[in-house]
């Protein structure tokens, strides 16, 4: 069985500061990992993915994520947060099948 | 290039009724997945359709059923609605070669069951 855990319900950060949104996963086999963002009353938008290769993945809007196989983590990061980054962020995993599993989400609040 | 479109955007039903939600995938995509997102939770996988067949199903009762048409569009049907079925229903499409690739989501259909 595959699962995703996002241990923080909310992350608060000041504008201009670096941000990290945490994600750990459990899957048999090689994981395919994703981050999505959701704005109020909208669908999910893809940010970035890790399939294979370099452990540091760069994505949209200046976000990046670091894959750590030994810690089974895939944390989302951004060097300098913007107020407009405030949204709900979801980590997701696919174990190589047809089903992508999502975490419960982490609300990011960036204060001006 | 139109993205994933869903209809209706909002609807209200009463317990015991039936509902049909519709989805048109992104151009060039042939695989459609449906998710249920309850308030304050992450999306939960309902099922995936490819070549007009249900390819995989999540932990949802048989009250939830679907269909995919030759043009790749899809419907989600829910029978005997319960209060707990109130949620945002999301459709996501992907190209076949992207089984492990990203999903493209529609804006969702918000269902309220009274």
Short mmCIF file of C-alpha atoms in Angstrom, two decimals:
data_model
loop_
_atom_site.label_atom_id
_atom_site.label_comp_id
_atom_site.label_asym_id
_atom_site.label_seq_id
_atom_site.Cartn_x
_atom_site.Cartn_y
_atom_site.Cartn_z
CA UNK A 1 0.00 0.00 0.00
CA UNK A 2 1.15 3.52 -0.64
CA UNK A 3 0.62 6.53 1.57
CA UNK A 4 1.63 10.14 1.96
CA UNK A 5 1.99 12.15 5.16
CA UNK A 6 2.12 15.92 5.46
CA UNK A 7 2.85 16.46 9.16
CA UNK A 8 2.00 20.17 9.25
CA UNK A 9 -1.54 21.45 8.83
CA UNK A 10 -0.25 24.98 8.37
CA UNK A 11 3.08 26.67 7.73
CA UNK A 12 3.53 30.37 8.46
CA UNK A 13 6.41 32.33 6.96
CA UNK A 14 7.27 35.99 6.42
CA UNK A 15 7.54 37.31 2.89
CA UNK A 16 11.13 37.10 1.65
CA UNK A 17 12.03 34.25 3.99
CA UNK A 18 12.68 30.70 2.80
CA UNK A 19 9.86 28.22 3.13
CA UNK A 20 9.70 24.45 3.54
CA UNK A 21 6.60 22.27 3.36
CA UNK A 22 7.25 18.73 4.54
CA UNK A 23 6.19 15.43 2.99
CA UNK A 24 7.02 11.82 3.73
CA UNK A 25 5.82 8.83 1.78
CA UNK A 26 5.52 5.08 1.87
CA UNK A 27 5.46 3.02 -1.31
CA UNK A 28 6.80 -0.29 -2.49
CA UNK A 29 9.15 0.08 -5.38
CA UNK A 30 10.39 3.28 -6.91
CA UNK A 31 8.23 6.28 -6.07
CA UNK A 32 6.98 8.91 -8.46
CA UNK A 33 6.48 12.03 -6.35
CA UNK A 34 4.56 15.21 -7.04
CA UNK A 35 3.62 18.54 -5.55
CA UNK A 36 0.38 20.33 -6.42
CA UNK A 37 -1.05 23.67 -5.31
CA UNK A 38 -4.70 24.56 -4.81
CA UNK A 39 -6.10 28.08 -4.62
CA UNK A 40 -9.54 28.69 -3.05
CA UNK A 41 -12.40 27.08 -4.92
CA UNK A 42 -10.09 25.90 -7.69
CA UNK A 43 -8.73 22.60 -8.92
CA UNK A 44 -5.21 21.43 -8.27
CA UNK A 45 -2.28 22.75 -10.29
CA UNK A 46 0.89 20.76 -10.89
CA UNK A 47 4.10 22.29 -9.48
CA UNK A 48 6.82 19.69 -9.94
CA UNK A 49 7.62 15.99 -9.99
CA UNK A 50 10.40 13.55 -9.24
CA UNK A 51 10.66 10.44 -11.38
CA UNK A 52 14.35 9.62 -11.39
CA UNK A 53 17.72 11.34 -11.56
CA UNK A 54 18.83 14.43 -9.67
CA UNK A 55 17.43 14.52 -6.14
CA UNK A 56 16.77 18.27 -6.40
CA UNK A 57 13.84 18.99 -8.68
CA UNK A 58 12.93 22.48 -9.89
CA UNK A 59 9.39 23.41 -10.78
CA UNK A 60 6.99 26.24 -11.42
CA UNK A 61 6.98 29.65 -9.68
CA UNK A 62 10.47 29.18 -8.20
CA UNK A 63 9.58 26.11 -6.17
CA UNK A 64 11.89 23.16 -5.79
CA UNK A 65 11.78 19.87 -3.93
CA UNK A 66 14.41 17.54 -2.56
CA UNK A 67 14.00 13.79 -2.79
CA UNK A 68 15.61 11.87 0.07
CA UNK A 69 15.34 8.13 -0.39
CA UNK A 70 16.77 7.16 3.00
CA UNK A 71 14.32 9.40 4.84
CA UNK A 72 11.49 8.71 2.36
CA UNK A 73 10.88 12.43 2.17
CA UNK A 74 10.11 14.91 -0.57
CA UNK A 75 10.03 18.37 0.99
CA UNK A 76 8.90 21.41 -1.00
CA UNK A 77 11.09 24.49 -0.76
CA UNK A 78 11.37 28.03 -2.01
CA UNK A 79 14.27 30.39 -1.26
CA UNK A 80 12.13 33.51 -0.91
CA UNK A 81 8.40 33.36 -0.19
CA UNK A 82 5.83 35.67 -1.75
CA UNK A 83 2.44 36.65 -0.34
CA UNK A 84 0.94 35.21 -3.53
CA UNK A 85 2.36 31.78 -2.58
CA UNK A 86 -0.29 31.52 0.13
CA UNK A 87 -2.38 28.49 -0.81
CA UNK A 88 -2.99 24.82 -0.02
CA UNK A 89 -0.18 22.47 -1.03
CA UNK A 90 -0.52 18.76 -1.65
CA UNK A 91 2.16 16.13 -1.88
CA UNK A 92 1.30 13.05 -3.96
CA UNK A 93 2.85 9.69 -4.73
CA UNK A 94 2.40 7.07 -7.42
CA UNK A 95 4.00 3.66 -6.91
CA UNK A 96 4.11 2.91 -10.62
CA UNK A 97 0.44 1.97 -11.03
CA UNK A 98 -2.63 3.83 -12.11
CA UNK A 99 -3.46 5.47 -8.78
CA UNK A 100 -1.92 8.69 -7.48
CA UNK A 101 -2.38 9.17 -3.73
CA UNK A 102 -2.52 12.62 -2.16
CA UNK A 103 -1.63 13.83 1.29
CA UNK A 104 -4.05 15.76 3.49
CA UNK A 105 -2.53 19.07 2.45
CA UNK A 106 -0.59 21.86 4.15
CA UNK A 107 -1.88 25.42 4.20
CA UNK A 108 0.90 27.92 3.55
CA UNK A 109 0.40 31.43 4.87
CA UNK A 110 2.92 34.06 3.82
CA UNK A 111 2.72 37.28 5.81
CA UNK A 112 3.72 40.59 4.24
CA UNK B 1 -6.06 24.61 -25.98
CA UNK B 2 -8.86 23.91 -23.55
CA UNK B 3 -7.92 22.33 -20.29
CA UNK B 4 -10.04 19.91 -18.29
CA UNK B 5 -13.64 21.08 -18.08
CA UNK B 6 -16.22 19.89 -15.58
CA UNK B 7 -19.94 20.45 -15.24
CA UNK B 8 -21.91 21.46 -13.33
CA UNK B 9 -19.76 23.67 -11.11
CA UNK B 10 -22.20 23.57 -8.21
CA UNK B 11 -25.25 21.50 -7.41
CA UNK B 12 -27.50 20.74 -4.50
CA UNK B 13 -29.24 17.40 -4.00
CA UNK B 14 -31.20 15.73 -1.24
CA UNK B 15 -30.46 12.42 0.43
CA UNK B 16 -31.40 9.41 -1.66
CA UNK B 17 -31.20 11.23 -4.97
CA UNK B 18 -28.82 10.44 -7.80
CA UNK B 19 -26.28 12.75 -9.44
CA UNK B 20 -24.26 12.73 -12.65
CA UNK B 21 -21.09 14.79 -13.03
CA UNK B 22 -19.35 15.34 -16.34
CA UNK B 23 -15.76 15.82 -17.43
CA UNK B 24 -14.02 16.61 -20.69
CA UNK B 25 -10.29 15.87 -20.60
CA UNK B 26 -7.53 18.08 -21.86
CA UNK B 27 -6.95 17.82 -25.59
CA UNK B 28 -4.68 14.88 -26.38
CA UNK B 29 -5.43 13.08 -23.11
CA UNK B 30 -7.16 9.71 -23.07
CA UNK B 31 -7.14 8.78 -19.38
CA UNK B 32 -9.54 10.22 -16.82
CA UNK B 33 -9.37 9.89 -13.03
CA UNK B 34 -11.99 11.01 -10.54
CA UNK B 35 -11.27 12.23 -7.01
CA UNK B 36 -13.43 13.22 -4.07
CA UNK B 37 -12.16 16.09 -1.92
CA UNK B 38 -14.08 16.56 1.31
CA UNK B 39 -13.74 19.86 3.13
CA UNK B 40 -10.31 20.21 4.72
CA UNK B 41 -8.99 16.97 3.25
CA UNK B 42 -6.84 15.84 0.37
CA UNK B 43 -8.31 14.35 -2.80
CA UNK B 44 -9.33 10.71 -2.46
CA UNK B 45 -9.04 8.46 -5.54
CA UNK B 46 -12.38 7.12 -6.74
CA UNK B 47 -11.46 5.42 -10.03
CA UNK B 48 -9.66 5.78 -13.34
CA UNK B 49 -10.97 5.20 -16.86
CA UNK B 50 -9.01 4.31 -19.95
CA UNK B 51 -10.33 2.94 -23.25
CA UNK B 52 -13.86 3.15 -21.84
CA UNK B 53 -13.00 0.70 -19.05
CA UNK B 54 -12.56 1.22 -15.31
CA UNK B 55 -8.88 0.50 -14.85
CA UNK B 56 -8.51 0.87 -11.10
CA UNK B 57 -10.83 1.72 -8.23
CA UNK B 58 -10.30 3.23 -4.82
CA UNK B 59 -12.16 2.42 -1.60
CA UNK B 60 -15.57 3.70 -2.65
CA UNK B 61 -18.85 1.77 -2.58
CA UNK B 62 -20.68 0.57 -5.66
CA UNK B 63 -22.97 3.60 -5.39
CA UNK B 64 -20.15 5.37 -7.21
CA UNK B 65 -19.97 4.40 -10.86
CA UNK B 66 -18.56 5.89 -13.99
CA UNK B 67 -18.38 5.80 -17.70
CA UNK B 68 -15.98 6.91 -20.40
CA UNK B 69 -17.12 7.72 -23.92
CA UNK B 70 -15.28 7.18 -27.22
CA UNK B 71 -14.28 10.86 -27.26
CA UNK B 72 -12.55 10.26 -23.86
CA UNK B 73 -15.03 12.36 -21.89
CA UNK B 74 -16.30 10.82 -18.69
CA UNK B 75 -19.18 10.80 -16.24
CA UNK B 76 -19.30 10.08 -12.54
CA UNK B 77 -22.60 8.81 -11.17
CA UNK B 78 -23.48 8.61 -7.50
CA UNK B 79 -26.67 6.85 -6.45
CA UNK B 80 -28.57 6.96 -3.16
CA UNK B 81 -26.79 10.10 -2.01
CA UNK B 82 -25.74 10.42 1.62
CA UNK B 83 -24.93 13.55 3.54
CA UNK B 84 -21.30 12.38 3.61
CA UNK B 85 -21.12 12.54 -0.17
CA UNK B 86 -21.00 16.33 0.05
CA UNK B 87 -17.62 17.26 -1.40
CA UNK B 88 -15.71 18.76 -4.29
CA UNK B 89 -15.46 16.18 -7.07
CA UNK B 90 -12.37 16.60 -9.19
CA UNK B 91 -11.69 15.18 -12.61
CA UNK B 92 -8.09 14.79 -13.76
CA UNK B 93 -6.80 13.77 -17.15
CA UNK B 94 -3.46 12.47 -18.33
CA UNK B 95 -1.93 11.07 -21.50
CA UNK B 96 -1.46 7.30 -21.57
CA UNK B 97 2.30 7.53 -21.69
CA UNK B 98 2.12 9.60 -18.51
CA UNK B 99 0.83 6.89 -16.21
CA UNK B 100 3.40 8.16 -13.74
CA UNK B 101 3.23 11.70 -14.94
CA UNK B 102 1.35 14.68 -13.70
CA UNK B 103 -2.41 14.98 -13.59
CA UNK B 104 -4.28 17.91 -15.10
CA UNK B 105 -7.25 18.86 -12.96
CA UNK B 106 -10.51 20.59 -13.70
CA UNK B 107 -12.02 23.19 -11.41
CA UNK B 108 -14.30 20.60 -9.85
CA UNK B 109 -18.00 20.10 -9.21
CA UNK B 110 -19.10 21.05 -5.72
CA UNK B 111 -21.89 18.76 -4.53
CA UNK B 112 -23.98 19.59 -1.50
CA UNK B 113 -26.30 16.91 -0.16
CA UNK B 114 -29.07 18.12 2.15
#
